[in-house]
Coordinates of C-alpha atoms in Angstrom, one line a residue:
M1 CA -4.6 74.2 -79.2
R2 CA -3.4 75.1 -75.7
I3 CA -2.4 72.4 -73.3
P4 CA -2.1 73.6 -69.6
Y5 CA 1.5 73.4 -68.5
L6 CA 1.2 72.5 -64.9
K7 CA 4.6 71.0 -64.1
R8 CA 6.7 74.1 -63.6
A9 CA 8.9 72.4 -61.1
L10 CA 9.9 69.4 -63.2
T11 CA 13.6 68.7 -62.5
A12 CA 16.1 67.5 -65.0
V13 CA 16.7 64.4 -63.0
A14 CA 13.0 63.3 -62.9
V15 CA 12.6 64.0 -66.6
A16 CA 15.9 62.1 -67.5
T17 CA 14.5 59.1 -65.6
T18 CA 11.3 59.2 -67.6
L19 CA 13.1 59.7 -70.8
I20 CA 15.4 56.7 -70.2
A21 CA 12.5 54.4 -69.2
G22 CA 10.5 55.5 -72.3
S23 CA 13.4 55.1 -74.6
V24 CA 13.5 51.4 -74.3
S25 CA 9.9 51.0 -75.6
A26 CA 10.5 53.8 -78.0
Q27 CA 13.2 51.8 -79.9
A28 CA 10.5 50.1 -81.8
G29 CA 8.5 51.9 -84.4
P30 CA 4.7 52.1 -84.6
S31 CA 4.5 48.6 -85.7
G32 CA 7.3 47.2 -83.5
T33 CA 9.8 47.1 -86.4
G34 CA 12.6 48.7 -84.5
G35 CA 12.5 52.1 -86.4
A36 CA 15.3 54.5 -85.6
K37 CA 14.8 57.5 -83.5
P38 CA 14.7 60.8 -85.3
T39 CA 17.8 63.2 -85.3
V40 CA 17.0 66.3 -83.2
V41 CA 18.4 69.4 -84.9
L42 CA 18.5 72.4 -82.5
V43 CA 18.9 75.9 -84.0
H44 CA 19.9 78.8 -81.7
G45 CA 19.0 82.5 -82.3
A46 CA 20.8 85.8 -82.0
F47 CA 22.8 87.0 -79.0
A48 CA 23.5 83.3 -78.2
D49 CA 25.1 80.2 -79.5
A50 CA 24.5 76.5 -79.6
S51 CA 25.8 76.0 -76.1
G52 CA 22.4 77.3 -74.8
F53 CA 21.1 73.9 -75.7
D54 CA 23.6 72.0 -73.5
G55 CA 21.0 71.0 -70.9
T56 CA 18.5 69.8 -73.5
I57 CA 21.2 68.0 -75.5
A58 CA 22.3 66.2 -72.4
L59 CA 18.7 64.8 -71.7
L60 CA 18.1 63.9 -75.3
Q61 CA 21.4 62.1 -75.7
R62 CA 20.9 60.3 -72.4
A63 CA 17.5 59.0 -73.9
G64 CA 19.3 57.8 -77.1
F65 CA 18.3 60.6 -79.6
P66 CA 21.0 61.6 -82.2
T67 CA 21.3 65.3 -81.7
I68 CA 23.0 68.2 -83.6
A69 CA 23.1 71.9 -82.8
P70 CA 24.7 73.6 -85.8
A71 CA 26.0 77.2 -85.6
N72 CA 23.4 79.5 -87.0
P73 CA 25.4 82.1 -89.1
L74 CA 23.1 85.0 -88.0
R75 CA 23.9 87.0 -91.1
D76 CA 20.8 87.1 -93.4
T77 CA 17.4 85.3 -93.1
A78 CA 17.5 83.6 -96.5
A79 CA 21.2 82.7 -96.2
D80 CA 20.8 81.5 -92.6
A81 CA 17.8 79.3 -93.7
A82 CA 19.8 78.0 -96.7
Y83 CA 22.7 77.0 -94.4
I84 CA 20.4 75.0 -92.0
S85 CA 18.6 73.5 -95.0
S86 CA 22.1 72.3 -96.2
V87 CA 22.7 70.6 -92.8
L88 CA 19.3 68.9 -93.2
D89 CA 20.4 67.6 -96.6
T90 CA 23.2 65.6 -94.9
I91 CA 20.8 63.8 -92.4
T92 CA 19.1 60.5 -93.4
G93 CA 16.1 59.3 -91.6
P94 CA 13.5 61.4 -89.7
V95 CA 14.2 64.8 -88.2
I96 CA 12.8 66.8 -85.4
L97 CA 13.7 70.5 -86.0
A98 CA 13.6 72.8 -82.9
A99 CA 14.7 76.3 -82.4
H100 CA 15.0 79.3 -80.0
S101 CA 14.2 82.9 -80.7
Y102 CA 15.4 84.1 -84.2
G103 CA 16.2 80.4 -84.8
G104 CA 12.4 79.9 -85.3
V105 CA 12.5 82.2 -88.4
V106 CA 15.3 80.1 -89.7
I107 CA 13.6 76.6 -89.3
T108 CA 10.3 78.1 -90.6
N109 CA 12.1 78.5 -93.9
A110 CA 14.8 75.8 -93.7
A111 CA 12.3 72.9 -93.3
R112 CA 10.6 73.6 -96.7
G113 CA 11.2 70.8 -99.2
H114 CA 12.5 68.4 -96.5
A115 CA 10.0 65.4 -96.3
N116 CA 12.0 63.9 -93.5
V117 CA 11.2 66.8 -91.1
K118 CA 8.5 65.4 -89.1
A119 CA 7.9 68.2 -86.6
L120 CA 8.8 71.8 -85.8
V121 CA 9.3 72.8 -82.2
Y122 CA 9.4 76.5 -81.2
L123 CA 11.1 77.2 -77.8
G124 CA 10.4 80.8 -77.2
A125 CA 10.9 81.3 -80.9
F126 CA 9.5 83.2 -83.8
A127 CA 7.1 81.3 -86.1
P128 CA 6.6 83.9 -88.8
D129 CA 4.2 83.9 -91.7
Q130 CA 5.2 85.0 -95.1
G131 CA 6.5 88.5 -95.3
E132 CA 7.1 89.0 -91.6
S133 CA 10.4 89.6 -89.8
A134 CA 11.7 89.0 -86.4
L135 CA 12.1 92.6 -85.4
Q136 CA 8.5 93.4 -86.8
L137 CA 7.0 90.6 -84.7
A138 CA 8.9 91.5 -81.5
T139 CA 7.7 95.1 -81.7
S140 CA 4.1 94.4 -82.9
V141 CA 2.7 94.7 -79.3
P142 CA 4.2 96.3 -76.2
G143 CA 6.3 94.1 -73.9
S144 CA 9.7 93.7 -75.6
L145 CA 12.7 95.3 -74.0
L146 CA 15.0 94.4 -76.8
G147 CA 14.9 97.5 -79.0
P148 CA 16.3 99.9 -76.5
A149 CA 18.8 97.4 -75.3
L150 CA 20.5 97.0 -78.7
I151 CA 24.0 98.2 -79.5
A152 CA 24.7 98.7 -83.2
R153 CA 28.2 97.9 -84.3
P154 CA 29.0 98.6 -88.1
W155 CA 31.3 96.3 -90.0
T156 CA 32.6 96.3 -93.5
L157 CA 31.8 93.5 -96.0
P158 CA 34.4 92.1 -98.4
D159 CA 32.8 94.2 -101.3
G160 CA 33.3 97.3 -99.2
S161 CA 29.7 97.8 -98.4
Q162 CA 28.6 98.1 -94.7
G163 CA 26.6 95.8 -92.4
T164 CA 25.5 96.4 -88.9
D165 CA 25.5 93.9 -86.1
G166 CA 23.3 94.2 -83.1
Y167 CA 24.4 93.1 -79.6
V168 CA 22.4 93.3 -76.4
D169 CA 23.9 95.9 -74.0
P170 CA 25.8 93.8 -71.3
A171 CA 24.3 96.1 -68.7
K172 CA 20.9 95.1 -69.7
F173 CA 21.5 91.6 -70.9
R174 CA 20.1 89.8 -67.8
Q175 CA 17.0 91.9 -67.5
V176 CA 16.1 91.5 -71.2
F177 CA 17.3 88.0 -72.0
A178 CA 17.7 85.8 -69.0
A179 CA 16.3 87.3 -65.8
D180 CA 15.9 83.8 -64.2
L181 CA 19.5 82.8 -64.5
P182 CA 22.3 83.7 -62.0
E183 CA 24.1 87.0 -62.7
S184 CA 27.3 85.1 -62.8
K185 CA 26.1 83.1 -65.7
T186 CA 24.4 86.0 -67.6
R187 CA 27.6 88.1 -67.3
L188 CA 29.4 85.4 -69.3
M189 CA 26.5 85.0 -71.8
A190 CA 26.6 88.8 -72.4
A191 CA 30.4 88.7 -73.0
T192 CA 30.2 85.8 -75.4
Q193 CA 27.0 86.6 -77.2
R194 CA 27.0 86.3 -81.0
P195 CA 25.5 89.3 -82.7
G196 CA 22.6 89.3 -85.0
N197 CA 23.0 91.1 -88.3
F198 CA 20.2 93.6 -88.7
D199 CA 19.8 92.2 -92.3
G200 CA 18.8 88.9 -90.7
L201 CA 16.7 90.2 -87.9
S202 CA 14.7 92.4 -90.3
G203 CA 14.7 90.0 -93.2
L204 CA 11.3 88.9 -94.5
S205 CA 10.3 85.2 -94.1
G206 CA 9.0 83.1 -96.9
V207 CA 6.3 80.6 -97.1
P208 CA 6.2 79.0 -93.6
A209 CA 6.9 75.3 -93.2
W210 CA 4.4 75.1 -90.3
K211 CA 1.6 75.2 -92.9
S212 CA 2.5 71.6 -93.9
I213 CA 4.5 70.3 -90.9
P214 CA 2.9 69.8 -87.5
S215 CA 4.4 72.1 -84.8
W216 CA 4.8 72.3 -81.0
Y217 CA 5.4 75.6 -79.1
L218 CA 6.7 76.2 -75.6
I219 CA 5.9 79.8 -74.5
P220 CA 7.9 81.4 -71.7
T221 CA 5.4 83.7 -70.0
E222 CA 8.1 86.1 -68.6
D223 CA 9.7 86.6 -72.0
K224 CA 11.1 90.2 -72.4
V225 CA 12.3 89.7 -75.9
I226 CA 9.3 88.2 -77.7
P227 CA 6.1 89.2 -75.9
P228 CA 4.1 86.2 -74.8
A229 CA 1.0 87.7 -76.5
V230 CA 2.9 87.5 -79.8
Q231 CA 4.0 83.9 -79.3
R232 CA 0.4 82.9 -78.5
S233 CA -0.8 84.5 -81.6
M234 CA 1.9 82.8 -83.7
A235 CA 1.3 79.4 -82.2
E236 CA -2.5 79.7 -82.7
R237 CA -2.4 80.5 -86.4
A238 CA 0.3 77.7 -86.9
G239 CA -2.2 75.3 -85.1
S240 CA 0.7 74.4 -82.7
H241 CA 0.4 72.1 -79.7
T242 CA 1.1 74.7 -77.1
R243 CA 2.4 74.7 -73.5
E244 CA 3.3 77.6 -71.3
I245 CA 5.9 77.9 -68.5
S246 CA 7.1 80.8 -66.2
S247 CA 10.4 81.5 -67.7
S248 CA 12.6 84.2 -69.2
H249 CA 13.3 84.2 -72.9
V250 CA 16.1 81.5 -72.6
V251 CA 13.6 78.8 -71.7
M252 CA 15.9 76.0 -72.9
I253 CA 18.6 77.1 -70.4
S254 CA 16.5 77.8 -67.4
H255 CA 14.1 74.9 -68.0
P256 CA 15.8 72.3 -70.1
A257 CA 13.4 69.6 -68.9
A258 CA 10.5 71.5 -70.2
A259 CA 12.2 72.1 -73.6
T260 CA 13.1 68.4 -73.8
A261 CA 9.5 67.4 -72.8
T262 CA 8.2 69.5 -75.6
I263 CA 10.5 67.8 -78.2
L264 CA 9.5 64.4 -76.8
A265 CA 5.9 65.3 -77.2
A266 CA 6.5 66.1 -80.9
Y267 CA 8.3 62.7 -81.2
A268 CA 5.5 60.8 -79.6
A269 CA 2.9 62.3 -81.8
T270 CA 4.7 61.9 -85.1
R271 CA 6.7 58.6 -84.8

């Protein structure tokens, strides 16, 4: 279902104040037994790294939520999901699993078999069905600028076979990835981007965890990587609680308050 997202101008300070106030009452579980807060696991996508969640992490930590943002290997869909699944194996207690971009493919697969994952949160992320890939979904309707902006760099695997990494052309990075961030910041992001292996970006997803785990979806309406129409379609079939905000693809960087609010909505509904 779609929930109108009217507070575009939420500031991080205002949200942090709300979170802190709410965290006191949230310390108790549904029956007032003092249940622990869930660990929030944040999974980044390609052409980025975990530092993209810095603003969101700061707000979550200030509100008392244990938070971890592991490095997504960005090598292969199945292997990336297996790695994040192994991280989940080390966490006791409830988990809220959130992701950005290709990270959505990873959590859709990694969450399977983890009964402690209480919610999936997609922040401008892919929520594929079985047999779909990130590249297939991104190009399924017009609107994505990613394809023409990719630079391919071959590399040699230990067994002598060849893989191919994709980078976003630095000259096009801001327009494609983060048009609402200052150019001084996007220059740094372009220089430090982690490439996505084409085997991962084109890898087929398995049975989606969103079929059995409730999901929340924040759609950036100015996204030039994953067309908003595709995100709306994915959110609708997953039965996600959906919000929209005027933002570029990197919604968790340009709007950390909105990203945090979406995670907190998942927490409030599943605790």
